[in-house]
């Protein structure tokens, strides 16, 4: 039985050529020229002044939190329905994550619920674009202005996506991306911070590089990390970036094809095709089982697995993470939409290398399992 993996990247551009150049020239570390080239080309693509490449998207969030000076006693508002990297960066900085439930249709943070979570301790908001549709950015930026809050935009899943025609990743004080292989631009492992502020860019570069000082290298005023990206990774990233418009088109074609073929399954909530701010990018093709469906996501995924279909569960909400409960965080808190999405939602194969015949196999298996 041919297994259909949940993700397979496409590496058929100039990746090999650029990698060979690294080997031939001996430039393989973060000092190599592709790193700066990738930073500047990626920043230009997202209409930002500075790009700071790092070893992954989670590291980018850690650096963003440090660069914005978020510390013990501060509160940071972020979605309950997201990857743990967002809350982990806040907790590790000694600050308190304050959660907001998801919107049941877009699966993004419900921005209408943010303002009542703002306190005199609130320092920042993290807006995370989830699964293909952007957060409603304008109300978040308006709240930031009104309450003098910093904004971290997590665009890890939103390469090539826009909000009101402006690139995702161009909003907030700092934005971050991931280049994990399921992203529209991959470097194997990798991430990037973007900002228009010179001071924040300098801080991000410093934190990524152990806070070495130019004038006195091994003498440290602050604690940083080695979170650098290698020239080999940047070589792959540059080749990928050349293909981004095509990759965006592929994802959208894939999403539309799935939606057309699954439209008759009334017990399945499909991704919303668009909001008034953007067309869905379908970073992953997620589905949510309705109340009337006689099985939960875990059982649906198990049955699809038996039919050779790879799947992944949706995020498990932050307030139900044992590690945070053990820390005494989020006790007695409830975010019903995030809880339901976690139990009823999962995504199906949606990588860039997915073929139409693989997609047909996925659709047939979903019809068999869900009816
Ligand atoms: C929204 C979001 N933020 C951050 C990350 C972390 O990125 P990485 O896997 O590169 O650490 C991910 C990873 O998929 C993500 O989906």
XYZ file of C-alpha atoms and ligand atoms in Angstrom:
387
model
C 0.000 0.000 0.000
C 1.427 3.386 -0.989
C 1.337 5.629 2.053
C 0.391 9.283 1.453
C 2.559 11.293 3.875
C 1.076 14.311 5.582
C 3.863 16.436 4.149
C 6.535 16.150 1.501
C 8.552 19.222 0.477
C 9.403 20.195 -3.095
C 13.151 20.645 -3.604
C 13.311 20.676 -7.380
C 14.547 24.238 -7.951
C 18.143 25.435 -7.583
C 18.635 23.925 -4.105
C 21.257 21.419 -5.306
C 23.167 24.055 -7.299
C 23.369 26.463 -4.348
C 24.308 23.686 -1.934
C 27.087 22.560 -4.280
C 28.423 26.104 -4.271
C 28.646 25.955 -0.452
C 30.629 22.736 -0.642
C 32.892 23.963 -3.436
C 33.689 27.252 -1.696
C 33.902 25.793 1.805
C 31.294 28.259 3.107
C 29.074 26.108 5.290
C 28.772 28.038 8.579
C 26.624 31.057 9.398
C 29.433 33.296 8.121
C 28.689 32.310 4.516
C 27.246 34.790 2.016
C 23.922 33.010 1.448
C 22.780 33.810 4.986
C 22.881 37.570 4.403
C 21.449 37.152 0.920
C 18.558 35.058 2.235
C 17.913 37.569 5.027
C 17.790 40.504 2.667
C 15.728 38.785 -0.045
C 13.240 37.405 2.481
C 12.922 40.766 4.234
C 12.317 42.479 0.888
C 9.629 39.921 0.015
C 7.815 40.718 3.265
C 8.377 44.483 2.891
C 10.576 44.690 5.978
C 13.854 46.512 6.540
C 15.769 43.818 8.446
C 15.855 40.016 8.430
C 17.701 37.994 11.081
C 17.983 34.294 10.215
C 17.972 31.778 13.071
C 17.981 28.004 13.547
C 14.171 27.543 13.762
C 10.885 29.379 14.300
C 10.680 28.553 18.015
C 14.110 30.134 18.507
C 12.885 33.194 16.617
C 10.065 33.575 19.157
C 12.512 33.268 22.082
C 14.699 35.965 20.543
C 11.706 38.222 19.796
C 10.549 38.038 23.414
C 14.070 38.819 24.671
C 14.600 41.679 22.208
C 11.346 43.331 23.287
C 12.512 43.192 26.906
C 9.610 41.027 28.072
C 10.427 39.902 31.604
C 9.106 38.700 34.929
C 5.892 40.455 35.916
C 4.868 41.184 32.311
C 1.837 39.662 30.652
C 1.664 38.673 26.991
C -1.650 38.001 25.261
C -1.652 35.086 22.822
C -4.046 32.508 21.377
C -5.037 29.407 23.371
C -5.002 27.516 20.067
C -1.418 27.588 18.838
C 1.898 25.737 19.016
C 3.611 25.577 22.391
C 6.576 27.626 21.110
C 4.516 30.835 21.564
C 3.674 30.328 25.233
C 7.005 28.621 25.990
C 8.992 31.702 24.951
C 6.875 33.876 27.264
C 7.100 31.460 30.210
C 10.867 31.023 29.839
C 11.254 34.803 29.985
C 9.475 34.681 33.374
C 6.377 36.444 32.006
C 2.764 35.300 32.069
C 0.932 34.150 28.926
C -2.690 35.351 28.915
C -4.900 33.347 26.577
C -7.633 34.257 24.116
C -9.978 31.687 22.575
C -10.119 30.881 18.867
C -12.689 31.994 16.327
C -14.731 28.901 15.365
C -14.603 29.699 11.641
C -11.058 30.960 10.988
C -9.400 29.106 13.930
C -7.379 32.259 14.605
C -7.436 34.221 17.854
C -10.859 35.880 18.253
C -9.680 39.478 18.357
C -12.987 40.709 19.842
C -11.977 38.957 23.089
C -8.580 40.626 23.480
C -9.372 43.949 25.093
C -10.874 42.526 28.265
C -7.658 40.548 28.789
C -5.501 43.682 28.840
C -4.257 44.685 32.299
C -1.738 47.196 33.609
C 0.856 44.395 33.348
C 0.228 43.637 29.682
C 3.376 44.303 27.703
C 2.745 42.638 24.351
C 0.419 40.635 22.128
C 1.404 37.712 19.955
C -0.725 37.391 16.867
C -0.366 34.003 15.241
C -1.698 33.217 11.771
C -3.125 29.710 11.995
C -3.299 27.123 9.188
C -3.737 29.500 6.249
C -5.982 32.444 7.122
C -4.474 35.589 8.671
C -5.502 36.978 12.031
C -7.686 40.069 11.795
C -4.631 42.316 12.109
C -6.099 45.846 12.175
C -7.987 45.542 15.482
C -4.854 44.078 17.111
C -2.703 46.961 15.896
C -5.354 49.450 17.041
C -5.330 47.927 20.549
C -1.522 48.026 20.569
C -1.593 51.711 19.757
C -4.349 52.493 22.280
C -2.680 50.627 25.175
C 0.968 51.132 24.135
C 1.666 47.417 23.673
C 4.320 45.683 21.599
C 3.232 43.211 18.898
C 4.969 40.006 17.837
C 3.500 38.657 14.612
C 3.972 34.893 14.295
C 3.813 34.301 10.552
C 5.509 30.882 10.805
C 2.722 29.347 8.696
C 1.964 32.312 6.471
C 4.690 32.633 3.798
C 3.187 34.384 0.806
C -0.093 35.162 2.607
C -1.418 38.715 2.828
C -3.815 40.703 4.990
C -5.652 43.449 3.100
C -3.044 43.005 0.359
C -0.077 43.564 2.686
C 2.322 40.677 3.353
C 1.906 38.658 6.521
C 5.110 39.215 8.437
C 5.042 42.960 7.745
C 3.031 43.788 10.891
C 4.002 44.466 14.469
C 7.313 45.362 16.073
C 8.854 42.002 15.193
C 7.527 39.182 13.038
C 8.814 35.620 12.887
C 8.795 32.807 10.342
C 9.635 29.100 10.443
C 11.310 27.192 7.607
C 10.499 23.667 8.806
C 9.895 21.310 5.829
C 6.113 21.638 6.030
C 6.371 25.411 5.445
C 6.031 27.101 2.038
C 9.716 27.981 2.184
C 11.915 25.415 3.915
C 15.555 25.282 4.948
C 15.229 21.873 6.648
C 15.230 23.583 10.025
C 15.280 27.353 10.189
C 13.549 30.563 11.118
C 13.720 34.315 10.698
C 12.947 37.480 12.630
C 11.893 40.567 10.704
C 11.601 44.141 11.864
C 11.763 47.694 10.564
C 13.483 48.988 13.710
C 17.282 49.196 13.634
C 17.585 48.832 17.424
C 15.488 45.646 17.508
C 17.377 44.154 14.557
C 20.683 44.777 16.363
C 19.340 43.135 19.522
C 18.020 40.123 17.603
C 21.385 39.652 15.865
C 23.142 39.907 19.190
C 20.843 37.419 21.013
C 21.143 34.926 18.148
C 24.925 35.030 18.423
C 25.610 34.572 22.159
C 25.683 38.366 22.603
C 29.303 38.494 21.465
C 30.399 42.117 21.388
C 32.095 43.542 18.291
C 34.671 45.441 20.348
C 35.396 42.736 22.913
C 34.202 39.402 21.595
C 34.322 37.077 24.603
C 33.057 39.644 27.111
C 29.291 39.529 27.639
C 26.845 42.147 28.932
C 23.793 39.945 28.231
C 23.026 36.235 27.889
C 22.239 35.142 24.373
C 22.024 31.832 22.528
C 23.730 30.241 19.569
C 20.708 30.195 17.300
C 22.492 30.899 14.029
C 21.433 29.600 10.608
C 24.107 27.906 8.498
C 25.040 28.835 4.932
C 23.824 25.373 3.834
C 20.353 26.104 5.201
C 20.262 29.569 3.662
C 21.296 28.094 0.284
C 18.209 25.889 0.332
C 16.080 28.804 1.541
C 17.155 31.064 -1.320
C 16.274 28.439 -3.911
C 12.928 27.893 -2.201
C 12.170 31.598 -2.080
C 12.550 31.807 -5.859
C 9.608 29.397 -6.087
C 7.325 31.038 -3.534
C 4.705 32.464 -5.942
C 4.360 29.031 -7.556
C 4.153 27.355 -4.129
C 1.368 29.734 -3.048
C -0.556 28.920 -6.218
C -0.069 25.170 -5.639
C -1.351 25.365 -2.070
C -4.423 27.300 -3.139
C -5.135 24.866 -5.983
C -4.802 21.964 -3.548
C -7.127 23.598 -1.030
C -9.789 24.358 -3.622
C -9.626 20.816 -4.995
C -10.057 19.271 -1.546
C -12.919 21.637 -0.714
C -14.785 20.874 -3.954
C -14.498 17.145 -3.364
C -15.403 17.146 0.302
C -18.233 19.679 0.069
C -20.990 17.062 0.338
C -19.799 15.740 3.699
C -22.142 17.739 5.911
C -20.600 16.493 9.162
C -17.201 17.947 8.267
C -16.259 21.610 8.699
C -13.856 22.539 5.904
C -11.425 25.477 5.946
C -13.107 28.805 5.250
C -12.193 29.779 1.678
C -11.750 33.477 2.466
C -12.401 36.251 4.946
C -12.972 39.887 4.034
C -9.190 40.339 4.456
C -7.644 37.384 2.593
C -8.031 34.253 0.496
C -7.109 31.091 2.370
C -3.545 29.949 1.698
C -4.343 26.396 2.910
C -0.933 26.049 4.560
C -2.387 22.778 5.797
C -5.795 21.415 4.857
C -7.546 21.125 8.206
C -10.996 19.675 8.850
C -13.177 19.669 11.967
C -15.681 16.905 12.725
C -19.142 18.239 13.484
C -21.193 17.240 16.544
C -23.152 14.788 14.410
C -20.057 12.857 13.320
C -19.964 9.619 15.357
C -16.184 9.649 15.887
C -13.572 12.045 17.211
C -10.392 13.235 15.508
C -8.203 10.539 17.086
C -10.454 7.762 15.749
C -10.799 9.399 12.309
C -7.002 9.702 12.075
C -6.580 6.082 13.126
C -8.982 4.897 10.426
C -7.357 7.087 7.785
C -3.974 5.694 8.826
C -5.298 2.161 8.189
C -6.087 3.320 4.671
C -2.566 4.653 4.103
C -3.311 8.314 4.740
C -1.009 10.412 6.930
C -2.666 12.962 9.210
C -1.768 15.264 12.103
C -3.948 16.338 14.993
C -4.764 20.014 15.474
C -2.893 21.934 18.189
C -3.720 21.000 21.770
C -4.667 24.219 23.622
C -2.202 25.914 25.913
C -4.478 25.789 28.996
C -4.657 21.979 28.730
C -0.892 21.417 28.570
C 0.316 19.356 31.546
C 3.593 21.266 31.637
C 1.800 24.580 32.186
C -0.724 23.178 34.659
C 2.226 21.826 36.676
C 3.552 25.383 36.742
C 0.198 26.524 38.150
C -0.757 28.284 34.934
C -4.276 28.490 33.465
C -5.878 26.543 36.340
C -9.692 26.430 35.974
C -9.513 28.337 32.674
C -11.640 27.222 29.750
C -11.489 28.106 26.060
C -14.321 26.090 24.530
C -13.546 26.698 20.863
C -9.880 25.728 21.243
C -10.935 22.650 23.256
C -13.345 21.550 20.540
C -10.873 22.180 17.706
C -8.275 20.056 19.517
C -10.660 17.126 19.908
C -12.478 17.324 16.578
C -9.849 18.749 14.226
C -7.004 17.266 12.232
C -5.287 17.872 8.931
C -4.734 15.703 5.924
C -1.826 15.456 3.448
C -1.179 18.927 2.115
C 2.531 19.200 1.308
C 3.815 20.891 -1.816
C 4.805 17.597 -3.463
C 1.286 16.123 -3.117
C -0.001 14.832 -6.469
C -3.580 14.936 -7.742
C -3.847 11.155 -7.622
C -2.651 11.141 -3.994
C -5.264 13.780 -3.255
C -7.965 11.625 -4.870
C -6.905 8.750 -2.617
C -7.162 10.988 0.444
C -10.634 12.197 -0.586
C -11.874 8.649 -1.135
C -10.546 7.528 2.259
C -12.189 10.486 4.013
C -15.523 9.598 2.389
C -15.169 5.998 3.602
C -14.275 7.016 7.137
C -16.662 9.892 7.637
C -19.756 9.329 5.437
C 2.540 29.184 14.425
C 3.885 28.588 14.628
N 4.800 29.265 15.339
C 6.033 28.778 15.560
C 6.417 27.562 15.070
C 7.780 27.025 15.408
O 8.586 26.840 14.288
P 9.745 25.717 14.296
O 9.079 24.412 14.085
O 10.601 26.120 13.137
O 10.452 25.821 15.582
C 5.510 26.810 14.315
C 5.936 25.513 13.776
O 5.393 24.865 12.995
C 4.207 27.331 14.103
O 3.295 26.638 13.415
